[in-house]
Coordinates of C-alpha atoms and ligand atoms in Angstrom, one line a residue:
X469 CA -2.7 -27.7 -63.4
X470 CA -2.1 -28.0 -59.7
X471 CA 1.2 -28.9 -58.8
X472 CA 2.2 -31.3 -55.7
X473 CA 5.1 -29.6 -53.8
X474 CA 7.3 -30.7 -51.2
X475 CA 9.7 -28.0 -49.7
X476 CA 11.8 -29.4 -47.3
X477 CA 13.1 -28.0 -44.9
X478 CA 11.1 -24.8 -42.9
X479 CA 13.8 -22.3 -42.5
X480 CA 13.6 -18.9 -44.0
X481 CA 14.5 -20.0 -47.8
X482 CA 11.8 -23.0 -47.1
X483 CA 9.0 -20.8 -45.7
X484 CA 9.6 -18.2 -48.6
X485 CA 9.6 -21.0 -50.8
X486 CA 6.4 -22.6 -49.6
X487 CA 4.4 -19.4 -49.4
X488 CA 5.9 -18.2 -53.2
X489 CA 4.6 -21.7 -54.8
X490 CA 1.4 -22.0 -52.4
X491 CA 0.3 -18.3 -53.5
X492 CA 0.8 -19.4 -57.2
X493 CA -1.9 -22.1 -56.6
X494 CA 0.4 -25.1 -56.0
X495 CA -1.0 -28.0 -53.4
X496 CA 2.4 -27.6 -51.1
X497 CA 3.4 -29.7 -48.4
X498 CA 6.2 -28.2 -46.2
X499 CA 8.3 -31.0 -44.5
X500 CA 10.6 -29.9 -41.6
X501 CA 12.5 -32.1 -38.8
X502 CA 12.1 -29.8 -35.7
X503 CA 8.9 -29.1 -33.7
X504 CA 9.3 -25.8 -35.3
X505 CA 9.2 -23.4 -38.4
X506 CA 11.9 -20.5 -38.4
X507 CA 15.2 -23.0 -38.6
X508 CA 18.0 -21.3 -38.0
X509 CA 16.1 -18.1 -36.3
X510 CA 14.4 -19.9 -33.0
X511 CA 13.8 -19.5 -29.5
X512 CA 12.8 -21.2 -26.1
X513 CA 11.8 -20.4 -22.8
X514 CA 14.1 -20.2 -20.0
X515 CA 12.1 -20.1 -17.2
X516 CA 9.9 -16.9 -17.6
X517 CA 12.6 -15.6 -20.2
X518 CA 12.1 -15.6 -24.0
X519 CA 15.2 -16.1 -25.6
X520 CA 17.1 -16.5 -29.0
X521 CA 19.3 -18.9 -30.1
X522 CA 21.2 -15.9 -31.3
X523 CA 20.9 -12.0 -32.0
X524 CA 19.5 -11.5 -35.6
X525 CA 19.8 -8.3 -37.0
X526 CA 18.9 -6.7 -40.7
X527 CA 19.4 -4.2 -42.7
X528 CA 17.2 -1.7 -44.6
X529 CA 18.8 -3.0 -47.8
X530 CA 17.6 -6.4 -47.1
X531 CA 14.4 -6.1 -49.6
X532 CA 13.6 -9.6 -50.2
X533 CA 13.5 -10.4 -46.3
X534 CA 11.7 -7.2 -45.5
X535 CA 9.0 -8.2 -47.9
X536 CA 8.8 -12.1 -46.0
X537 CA 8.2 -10.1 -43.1
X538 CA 5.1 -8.5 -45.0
X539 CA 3.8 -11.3 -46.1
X540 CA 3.7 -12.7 -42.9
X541 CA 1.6 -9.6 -41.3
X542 CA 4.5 -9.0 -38.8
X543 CA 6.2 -5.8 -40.7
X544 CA 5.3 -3.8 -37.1
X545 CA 7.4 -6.0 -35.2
X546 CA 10.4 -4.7 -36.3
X547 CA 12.4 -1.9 -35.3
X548 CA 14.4 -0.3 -38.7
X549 CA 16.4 2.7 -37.7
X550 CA 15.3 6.2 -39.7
X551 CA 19.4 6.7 -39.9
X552 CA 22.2 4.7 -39.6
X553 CA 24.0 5.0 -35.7
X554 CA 26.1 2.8 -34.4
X555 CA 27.7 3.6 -31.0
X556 CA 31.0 2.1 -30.6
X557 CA 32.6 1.7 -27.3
X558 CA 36.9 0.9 -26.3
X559 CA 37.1 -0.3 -23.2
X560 CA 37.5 2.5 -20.0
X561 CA 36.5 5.1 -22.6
X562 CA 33.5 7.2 -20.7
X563 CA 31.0 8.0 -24.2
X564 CA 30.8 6.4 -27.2
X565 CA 31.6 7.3 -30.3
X566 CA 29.6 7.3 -33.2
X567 CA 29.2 6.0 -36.5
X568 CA 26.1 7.6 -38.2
X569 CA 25.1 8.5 -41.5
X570 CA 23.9 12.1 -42.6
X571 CA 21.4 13.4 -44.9
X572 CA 24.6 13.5 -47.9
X573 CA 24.6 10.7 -50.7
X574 CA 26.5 7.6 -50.6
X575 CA 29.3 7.4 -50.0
X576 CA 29.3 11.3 -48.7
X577 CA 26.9 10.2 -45.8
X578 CA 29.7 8.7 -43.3
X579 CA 32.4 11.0 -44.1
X580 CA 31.8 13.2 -41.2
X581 CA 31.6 10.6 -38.8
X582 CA 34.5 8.9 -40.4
X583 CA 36.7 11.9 -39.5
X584 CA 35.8 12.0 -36.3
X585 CA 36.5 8.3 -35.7
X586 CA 38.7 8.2 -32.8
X587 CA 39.7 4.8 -32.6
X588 CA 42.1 5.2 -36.2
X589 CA 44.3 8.0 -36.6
X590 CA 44.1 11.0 -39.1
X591 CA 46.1 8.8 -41.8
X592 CA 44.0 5.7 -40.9
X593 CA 41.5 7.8 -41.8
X594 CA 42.6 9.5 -45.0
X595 CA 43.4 5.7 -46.0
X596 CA 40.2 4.0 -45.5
X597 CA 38.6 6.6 -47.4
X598 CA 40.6 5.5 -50.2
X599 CA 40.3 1.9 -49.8
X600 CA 36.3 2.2 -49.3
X601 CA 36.2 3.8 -53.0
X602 CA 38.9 1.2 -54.6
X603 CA 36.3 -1.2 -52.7
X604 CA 33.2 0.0 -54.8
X605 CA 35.1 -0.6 -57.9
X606 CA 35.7 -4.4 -57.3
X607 CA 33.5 -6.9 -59.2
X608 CA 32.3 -9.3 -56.7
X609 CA 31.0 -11.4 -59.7
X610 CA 34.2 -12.2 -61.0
X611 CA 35.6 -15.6 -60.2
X612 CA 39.4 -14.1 -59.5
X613 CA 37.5 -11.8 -56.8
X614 CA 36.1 -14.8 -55.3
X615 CA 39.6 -16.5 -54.9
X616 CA 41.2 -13.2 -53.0
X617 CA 40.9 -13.1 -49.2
X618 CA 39.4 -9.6 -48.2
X619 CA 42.3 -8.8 -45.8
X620 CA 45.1 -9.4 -48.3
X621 CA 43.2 -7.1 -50.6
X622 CA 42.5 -4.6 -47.3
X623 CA 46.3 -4.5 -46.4
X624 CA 47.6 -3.8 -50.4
X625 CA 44.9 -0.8 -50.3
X626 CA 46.7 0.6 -47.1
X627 CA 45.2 -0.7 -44.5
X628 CA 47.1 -1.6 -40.9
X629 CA 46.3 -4.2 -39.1
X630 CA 44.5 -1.9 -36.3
X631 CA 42.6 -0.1 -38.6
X632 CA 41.1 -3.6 -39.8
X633 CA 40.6 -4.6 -36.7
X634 CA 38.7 -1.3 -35.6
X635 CA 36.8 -0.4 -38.4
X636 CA 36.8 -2.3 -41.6
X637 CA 36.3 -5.7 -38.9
X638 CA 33.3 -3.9 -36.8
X639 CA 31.5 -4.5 -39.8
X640 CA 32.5 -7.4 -41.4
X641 CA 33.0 -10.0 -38.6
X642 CA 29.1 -9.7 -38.1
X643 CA 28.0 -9.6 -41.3
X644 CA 30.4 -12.3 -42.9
X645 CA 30.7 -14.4 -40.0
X646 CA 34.4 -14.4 -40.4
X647 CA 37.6 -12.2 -39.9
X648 CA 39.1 -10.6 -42.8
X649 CA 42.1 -12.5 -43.9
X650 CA 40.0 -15.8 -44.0
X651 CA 36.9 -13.9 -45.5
X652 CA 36.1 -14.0 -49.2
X653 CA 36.9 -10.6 -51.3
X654 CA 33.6 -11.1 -53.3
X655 CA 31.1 -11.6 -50.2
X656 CA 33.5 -8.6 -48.2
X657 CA 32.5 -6.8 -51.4
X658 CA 29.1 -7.4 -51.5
X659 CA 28.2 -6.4 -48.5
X660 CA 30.5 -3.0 -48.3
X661 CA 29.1 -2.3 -51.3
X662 CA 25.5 -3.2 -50.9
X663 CA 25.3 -2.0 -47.2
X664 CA 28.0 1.4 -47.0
X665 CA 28.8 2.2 -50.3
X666 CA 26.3 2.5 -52.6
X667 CA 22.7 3.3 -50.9
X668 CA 23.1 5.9 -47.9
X669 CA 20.2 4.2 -46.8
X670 CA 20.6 0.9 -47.4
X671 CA 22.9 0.0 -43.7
X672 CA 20.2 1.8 -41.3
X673 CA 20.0 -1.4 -38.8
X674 CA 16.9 -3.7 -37.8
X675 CA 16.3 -6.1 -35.4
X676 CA 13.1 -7.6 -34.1
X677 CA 11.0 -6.5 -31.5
X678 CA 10.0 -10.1 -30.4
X679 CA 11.5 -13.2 -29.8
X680 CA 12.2 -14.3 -33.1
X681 CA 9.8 -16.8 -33.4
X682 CA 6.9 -15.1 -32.7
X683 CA 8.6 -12.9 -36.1
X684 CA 9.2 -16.0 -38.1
X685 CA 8.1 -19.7 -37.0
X686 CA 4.9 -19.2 -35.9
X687 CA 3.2 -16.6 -38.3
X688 CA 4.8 -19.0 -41.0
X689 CA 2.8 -22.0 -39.6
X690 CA -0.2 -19.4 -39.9
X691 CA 0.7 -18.1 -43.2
X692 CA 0.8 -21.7 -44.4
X693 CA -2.3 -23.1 -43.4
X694 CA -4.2 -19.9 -44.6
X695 CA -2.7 -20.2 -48.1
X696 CA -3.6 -24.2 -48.3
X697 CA -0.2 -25.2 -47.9
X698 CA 0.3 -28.5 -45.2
X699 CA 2.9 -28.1 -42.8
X700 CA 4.4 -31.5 -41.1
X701 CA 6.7 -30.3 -38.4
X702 CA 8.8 -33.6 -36.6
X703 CA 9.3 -34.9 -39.9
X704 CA 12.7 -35.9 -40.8
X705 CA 13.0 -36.4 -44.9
X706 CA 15.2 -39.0 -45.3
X707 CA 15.5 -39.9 -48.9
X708 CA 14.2 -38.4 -52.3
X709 CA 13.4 -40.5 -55.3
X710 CA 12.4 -40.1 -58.7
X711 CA 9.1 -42.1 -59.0
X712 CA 8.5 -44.9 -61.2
X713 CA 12.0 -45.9 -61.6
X714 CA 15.7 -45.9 -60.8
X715 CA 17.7 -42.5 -60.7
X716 CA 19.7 -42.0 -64.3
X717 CA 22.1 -39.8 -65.3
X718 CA 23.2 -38.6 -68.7
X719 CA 24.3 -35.6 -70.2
X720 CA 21.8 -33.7 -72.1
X721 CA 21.6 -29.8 -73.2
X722 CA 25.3 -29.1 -71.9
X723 CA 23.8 -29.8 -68.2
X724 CA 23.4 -33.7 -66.7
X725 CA 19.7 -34.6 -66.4
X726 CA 18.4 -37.1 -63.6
X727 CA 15.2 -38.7 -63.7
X728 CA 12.9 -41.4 -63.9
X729 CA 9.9 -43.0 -66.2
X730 CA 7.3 -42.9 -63.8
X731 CA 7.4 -38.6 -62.9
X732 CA 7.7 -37.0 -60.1
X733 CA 9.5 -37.7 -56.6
X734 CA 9.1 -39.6 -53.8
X735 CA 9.9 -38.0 -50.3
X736 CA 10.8 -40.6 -48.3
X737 CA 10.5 -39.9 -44.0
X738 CA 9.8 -41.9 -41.2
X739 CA 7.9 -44.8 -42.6
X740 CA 6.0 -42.9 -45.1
X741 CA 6.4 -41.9 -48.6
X742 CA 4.4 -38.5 -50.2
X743 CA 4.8 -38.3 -54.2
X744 CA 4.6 -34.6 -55.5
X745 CA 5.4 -33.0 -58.9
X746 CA 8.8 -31.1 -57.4
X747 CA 11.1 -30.7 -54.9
X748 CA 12.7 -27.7 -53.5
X749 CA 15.2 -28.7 -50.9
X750 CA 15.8 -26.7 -48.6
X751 CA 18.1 -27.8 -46.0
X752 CA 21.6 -26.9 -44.7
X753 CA 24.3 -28.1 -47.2
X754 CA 25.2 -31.5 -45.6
X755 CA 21.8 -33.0 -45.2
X756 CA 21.3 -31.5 -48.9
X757 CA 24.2 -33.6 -50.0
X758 CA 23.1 -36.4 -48.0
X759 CA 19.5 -36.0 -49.8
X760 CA 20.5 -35.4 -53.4
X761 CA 20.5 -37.5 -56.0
X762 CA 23.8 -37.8 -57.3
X763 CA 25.0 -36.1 -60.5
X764 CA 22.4 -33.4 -59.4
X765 CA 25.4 -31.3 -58.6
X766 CA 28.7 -30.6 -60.9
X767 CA 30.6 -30.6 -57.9
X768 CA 32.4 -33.7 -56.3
X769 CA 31.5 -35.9 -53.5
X770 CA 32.3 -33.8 -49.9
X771 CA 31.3 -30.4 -51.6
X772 CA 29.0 -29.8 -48.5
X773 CA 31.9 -30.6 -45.9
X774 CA 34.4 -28.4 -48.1
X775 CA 32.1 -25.3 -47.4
X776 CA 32.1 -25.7 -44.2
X777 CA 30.4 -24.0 -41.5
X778 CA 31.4 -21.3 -39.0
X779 CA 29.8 -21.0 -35.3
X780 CA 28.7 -18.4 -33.7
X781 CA 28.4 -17.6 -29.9
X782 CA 25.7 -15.4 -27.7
X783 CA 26.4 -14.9 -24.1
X784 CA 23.3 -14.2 -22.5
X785 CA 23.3 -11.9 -19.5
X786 CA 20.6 -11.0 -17.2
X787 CA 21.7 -8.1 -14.5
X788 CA 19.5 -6.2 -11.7
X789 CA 19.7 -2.9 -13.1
X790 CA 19.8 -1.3 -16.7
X791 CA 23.9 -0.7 -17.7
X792 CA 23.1 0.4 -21.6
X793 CA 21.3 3.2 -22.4
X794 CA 21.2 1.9 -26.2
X795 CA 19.6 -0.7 -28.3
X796 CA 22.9 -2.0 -28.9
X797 CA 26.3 -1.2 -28.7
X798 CA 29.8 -2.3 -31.2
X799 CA 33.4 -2.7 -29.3
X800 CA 36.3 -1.9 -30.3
X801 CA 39.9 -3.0 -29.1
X802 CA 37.7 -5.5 -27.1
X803 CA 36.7 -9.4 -27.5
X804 CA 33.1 -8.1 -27.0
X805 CA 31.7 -7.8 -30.6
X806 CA 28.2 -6.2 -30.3
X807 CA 26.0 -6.4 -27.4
X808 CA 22.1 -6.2 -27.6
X809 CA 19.6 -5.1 -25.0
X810 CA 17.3 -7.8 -25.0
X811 CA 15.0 -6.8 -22.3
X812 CA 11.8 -6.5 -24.1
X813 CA 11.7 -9.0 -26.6
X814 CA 12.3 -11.7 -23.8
X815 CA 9.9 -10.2 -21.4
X816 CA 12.1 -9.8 -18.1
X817 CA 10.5 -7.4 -15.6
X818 CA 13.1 -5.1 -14.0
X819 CA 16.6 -5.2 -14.7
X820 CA 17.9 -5.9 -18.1
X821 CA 18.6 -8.5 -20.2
X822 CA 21.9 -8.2 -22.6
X823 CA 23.1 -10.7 -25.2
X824 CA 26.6 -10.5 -26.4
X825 CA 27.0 -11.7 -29.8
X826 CA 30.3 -13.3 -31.0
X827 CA 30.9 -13.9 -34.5
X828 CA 33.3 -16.4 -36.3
X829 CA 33.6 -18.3 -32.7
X830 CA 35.6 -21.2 -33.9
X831 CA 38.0 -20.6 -31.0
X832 CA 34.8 -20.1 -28.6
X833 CA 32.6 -22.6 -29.1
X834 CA 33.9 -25.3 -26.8
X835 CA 34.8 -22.7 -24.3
X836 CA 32.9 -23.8 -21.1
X837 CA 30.6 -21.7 -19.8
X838 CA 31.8 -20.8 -16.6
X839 CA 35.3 -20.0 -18.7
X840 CA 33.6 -17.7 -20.9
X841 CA 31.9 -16.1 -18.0
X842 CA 34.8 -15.0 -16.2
X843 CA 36.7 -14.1 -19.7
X844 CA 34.0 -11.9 -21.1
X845 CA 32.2 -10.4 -17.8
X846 CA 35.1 -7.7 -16.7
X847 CA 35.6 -7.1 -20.6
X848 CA 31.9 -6.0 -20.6
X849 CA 32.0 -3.6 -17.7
X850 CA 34.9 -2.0 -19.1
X851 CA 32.8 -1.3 -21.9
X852 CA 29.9 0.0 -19.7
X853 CA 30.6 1.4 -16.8
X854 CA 27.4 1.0 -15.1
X855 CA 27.8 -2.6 -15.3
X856 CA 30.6 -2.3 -12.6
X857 CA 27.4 -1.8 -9.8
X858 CA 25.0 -4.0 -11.2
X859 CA 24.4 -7.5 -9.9
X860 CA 24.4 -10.6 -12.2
X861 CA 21.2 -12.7 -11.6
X862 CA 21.8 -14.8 -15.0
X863 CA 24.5 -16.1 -17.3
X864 CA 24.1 -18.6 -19.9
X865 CA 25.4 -19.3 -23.6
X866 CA 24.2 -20.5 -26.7
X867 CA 26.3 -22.1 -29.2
X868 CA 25.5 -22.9 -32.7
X869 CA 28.3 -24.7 -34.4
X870 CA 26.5 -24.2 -37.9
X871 CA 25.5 -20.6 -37.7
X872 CA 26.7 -20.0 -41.4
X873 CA 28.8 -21.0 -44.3
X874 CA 32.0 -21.0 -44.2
X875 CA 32.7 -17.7 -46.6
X876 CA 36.5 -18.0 -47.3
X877 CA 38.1 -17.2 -50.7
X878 CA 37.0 -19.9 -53.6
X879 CA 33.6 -20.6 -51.8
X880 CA 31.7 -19.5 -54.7
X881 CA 32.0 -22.3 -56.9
X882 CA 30.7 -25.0 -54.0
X883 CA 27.3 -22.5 -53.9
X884 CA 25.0 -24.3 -56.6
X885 CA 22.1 -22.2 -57.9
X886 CA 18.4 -23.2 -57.5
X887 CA 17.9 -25.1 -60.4
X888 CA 19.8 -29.0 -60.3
X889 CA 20.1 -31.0 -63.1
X890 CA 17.2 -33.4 -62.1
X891 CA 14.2 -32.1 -63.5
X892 CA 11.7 -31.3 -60.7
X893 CA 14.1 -31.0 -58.1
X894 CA 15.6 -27.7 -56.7
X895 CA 17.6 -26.0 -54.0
X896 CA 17.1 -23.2 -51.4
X897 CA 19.0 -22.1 -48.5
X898 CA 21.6 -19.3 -47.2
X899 CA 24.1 -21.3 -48.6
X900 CA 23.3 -21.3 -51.9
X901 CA 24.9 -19.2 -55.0
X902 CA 22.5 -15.7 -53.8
X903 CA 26.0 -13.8 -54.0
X904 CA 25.4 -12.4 -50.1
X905 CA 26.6 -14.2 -47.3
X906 CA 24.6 -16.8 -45.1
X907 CA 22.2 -14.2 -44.0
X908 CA 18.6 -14.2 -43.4
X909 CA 18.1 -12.4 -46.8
X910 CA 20.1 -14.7 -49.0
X911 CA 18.1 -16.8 -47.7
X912 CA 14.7 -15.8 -48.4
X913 CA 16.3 -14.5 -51.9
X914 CA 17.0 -18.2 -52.2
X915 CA 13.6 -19.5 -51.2
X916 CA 12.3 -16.8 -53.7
X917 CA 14.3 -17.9 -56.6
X918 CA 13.8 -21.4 -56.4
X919 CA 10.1 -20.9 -56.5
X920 CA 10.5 -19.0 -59.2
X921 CA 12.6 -21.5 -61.4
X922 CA 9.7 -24.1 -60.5
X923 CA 7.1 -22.5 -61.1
X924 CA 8.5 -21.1 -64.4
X925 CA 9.9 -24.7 -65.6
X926 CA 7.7 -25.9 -68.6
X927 CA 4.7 -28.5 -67.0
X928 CA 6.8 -31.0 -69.8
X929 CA 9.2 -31.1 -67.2
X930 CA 6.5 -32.9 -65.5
X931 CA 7.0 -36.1 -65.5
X932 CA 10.6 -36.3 -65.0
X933 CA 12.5 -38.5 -68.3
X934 CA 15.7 -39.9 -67.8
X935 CA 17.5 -39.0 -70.9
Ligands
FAD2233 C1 23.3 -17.3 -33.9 C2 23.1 -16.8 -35.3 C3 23.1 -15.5 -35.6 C4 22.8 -15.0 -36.9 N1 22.7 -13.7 -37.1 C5 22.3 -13.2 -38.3 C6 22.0 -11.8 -38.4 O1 22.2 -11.0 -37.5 N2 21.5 -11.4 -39.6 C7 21.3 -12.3 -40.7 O2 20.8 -11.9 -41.7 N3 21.5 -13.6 -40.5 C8 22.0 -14.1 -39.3 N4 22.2 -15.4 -39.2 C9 22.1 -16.3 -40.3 C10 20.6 -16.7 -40.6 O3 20.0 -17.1 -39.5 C11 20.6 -17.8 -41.6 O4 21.4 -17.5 -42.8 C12 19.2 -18.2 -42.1 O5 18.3 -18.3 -41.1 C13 19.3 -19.6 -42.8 O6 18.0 -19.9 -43.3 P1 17.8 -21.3 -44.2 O7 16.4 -21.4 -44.4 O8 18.7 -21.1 -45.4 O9 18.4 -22.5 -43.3 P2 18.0 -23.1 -41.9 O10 17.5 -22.0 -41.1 O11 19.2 -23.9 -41.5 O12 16.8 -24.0 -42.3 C14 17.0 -25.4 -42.7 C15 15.9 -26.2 -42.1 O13 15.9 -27.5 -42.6 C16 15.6 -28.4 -41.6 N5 16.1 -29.8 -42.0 C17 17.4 -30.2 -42.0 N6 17.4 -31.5 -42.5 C18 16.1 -31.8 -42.7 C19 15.5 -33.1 -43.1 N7 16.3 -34.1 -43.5 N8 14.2 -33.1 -43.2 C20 13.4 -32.1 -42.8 N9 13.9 -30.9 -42.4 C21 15.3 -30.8 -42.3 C22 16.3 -27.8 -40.4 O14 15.7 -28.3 -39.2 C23 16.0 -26.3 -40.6 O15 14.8 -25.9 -39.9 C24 22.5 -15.9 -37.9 C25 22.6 -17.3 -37.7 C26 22.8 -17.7 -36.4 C27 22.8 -19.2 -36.1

């Protein structure tokens, strides 16, 4: 039987959704508000320059969203490091220094740059050592993890405020979206454990060679149309019903089941209504509140506002001469997180173009730009030296207020899994229970599972019953 689909929502977790059930032979029909797939991952033209609504970057243990990038024929647009190196600058300091991984097996393979680590001293050191194997013993599964805050757990493991600030915060400021003491032990754990602890291989960095939607959006809308799947971009979903009848709830098989008579759903946008079979939703957590049914969900009315969401800021700099040498470069005892040569993905002849990305920016994001300007500019040429000749033709910021969820302690129970209790309808999206932060593999490991759980529900799901 061919199913109808409607995935709404064409962000990572909804293209990876779409292609999953469109491969498996469903009829799909991929509903997303912008002009544009990708979602979160976009970019525009300034003038002749290509640009991102923010540095993206991935790691080599990020399977599921390495294998989206197959699928989508655009695995040789990426740039994956053969070996971890990070170059980390302090401000007036003439070299780097450098955190790379050897040939030795996890977590062997940065103990030689470890000790060598300038910015902590020789007990620092000694102690994160210790705290980086207690850290491979946590259970990030467990529910009392979830409730701990990473930096309360960091500091009764040893660890000074500097050293969290310069090493253990390098890390996990970019890849959780938050600073320690208001991060979640169980998502700190995941990635330290997933990325540095367990896989020598699995932190090696990798970023996109083009602007990102020439790596997502677009091949997506190609994907799409070659696997059959209708794409209707503009399209703002703005209600979901059961078909065939009002929305019921009841309790049935220890889990509440919605439903209708009739089967199916309606998807209800602009003046038009499409029935399908299912439903996977795949929209940031507010318009997913907004758009479910209740009693989908065993949490209580706000849920979506409770988990919150965390910006995050890029400066965008464009200079007359080249003042990095590397791809990218980390700061340390600086407000300048990481900074990104962007020359060639945008496609700016002469000069170069750098984007400095700032993570958990809650006390940046209604900075104005000219304030910003003159706060982060002489905290970058500190950093680089060259920068101190070079002429700036360009500055400009982007802001997105939503860049993730929020991942402080407790967050794990207000991340619902993929499959809701209304038969037929299911949920994708970073934000969901994936157990990584909002990152792009979560969610394409979210798109991935909710396919999965629809494609795998019995066809007597189909038509929907209200019990
Ligand atoms: C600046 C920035 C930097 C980041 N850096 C990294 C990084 O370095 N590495 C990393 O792994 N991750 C990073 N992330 C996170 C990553 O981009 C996201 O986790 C991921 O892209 C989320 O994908 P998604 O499909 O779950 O959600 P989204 O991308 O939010 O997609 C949801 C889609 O639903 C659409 N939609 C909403 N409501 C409706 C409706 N009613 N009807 C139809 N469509 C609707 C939206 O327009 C959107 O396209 C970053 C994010 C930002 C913003």
């Amino acid at each position: 039987m061919t199913r109808r689909v409607a995935v709404v929502g064409g962000g990572l977790a909804g293209i990876t959704a779409a292609l999953r059930c469109a491969d498996a032979g469903c009829q799909v029909i991929v509903f997303e508000a912008r002009q544009w797939l990708g979602g979160l991952t976009h970019s525009f033209h300034r003038g002749a320059l290509r640009v991102d609504n923010g540095q993206h970057v991935f790691l080599r243990c990020c399977t599921s969203y390495l294998s989206l990038l197959r699928r989508l024929g655009v695995a040789d647009r990426v740039e994956l490091q053969p070996r971890l190196a990070i170059p980390v600058r302090a401000p007036g300091a003439q070299r780097p220094v450098w955190l790379r991984r050897t040939a030795l097996p996890a977590p062997l393979h940065l103990a030689a740059s470890l000790l060598r680590y300038q910015p902590l001293s020789i007990l620092e050191r000694v102690r994160f050592a210790l705290a980086a194997a207690a850290l491979r013993r946590v259970d990030p599964r467990s529910p009392a993890t979830d409730e701990q805050s990473f930096g309360g757990w960091l500091r009764r493991h040893g660890q000074s405020d500097h050293a969290i600030a310069a090493l253990w915060e390098l890390v996990g400021v970019a890849t959780l979206n938050s600073r320690a003491d208001q991060a979640s032990l169980s998502l700190a754990a995941t990635v330290f454990q997933e990325g540095l602890l367990t896989d020598a291989a699995a932190a090696d960095i990798g970023w996109s060679r083009v602007a990102l939607r020439e790596l997502h959006g677009d091949p997506a809308l190609a994907c799409l149309g070659a696997a059959g799947a209708e794409v209707r971009t503009g399209v703002t979903v703005r209600g979901l019903e059961p078909r065939g009848g009002g929305l019921t709830a009841g309790s049935a098989g220890g889990g509440l089941i919605a439903g209708s008579a009739g089967g199916g759903w309606q998807v209800i946008s602009d003046g038009a209504r499409t029935t399908v079979d299912r439903v996977i939703l795949a929209v940031p957590p507010a318009a997913a509140e907004q758009l479910l049914p209740p009693c989908c969900l065993p949490l209580s009315p706000g849920w979506s506002q409770r988990l919150g969401g965390v910006p995050i800021v890029n400066l965008h700099v464009v200079l007359d001469r080249p003042v990095l040498d590397e791809p990218f470069v980390a700061g340390v005892d600086t407000p300048v997180q990481w900074v990104f040569d962007r020359t060639v993905q945008s496609g700016l002849e002469g000069g170069q173009y750098l984007a400095v990305s700032l993570s958990a920016a809650d006390d940046l994001v209604d900075t104005p730009t000219a304030a910003l300007r003159a706060r982060f500019l002489p905290e970058l040429a500190a950093l680089l030296p060259a920068m101190r000749e070079a002429r700036v033709r360009d500055f400009f910021v982007t802001r997105e207020r939503q860049a993730t969820f929020r991942p402080a302690p407790g967050t794990a129970a207000l991340r619902p899994p993929a499959v809701t209790a209304a038969r037929g309808l299911f949920l994708a999206g970073a934000w969901t229970a994936t157990g990584w932060p909002a990152t792009m593999e979560g969610a394409v490991r979210s798109g991935a599972a909710a396919a999965t759980a629809l494609l795998q529900a019995s066809p007597t799901d189909v038509p929907a019953v209200a019990v």
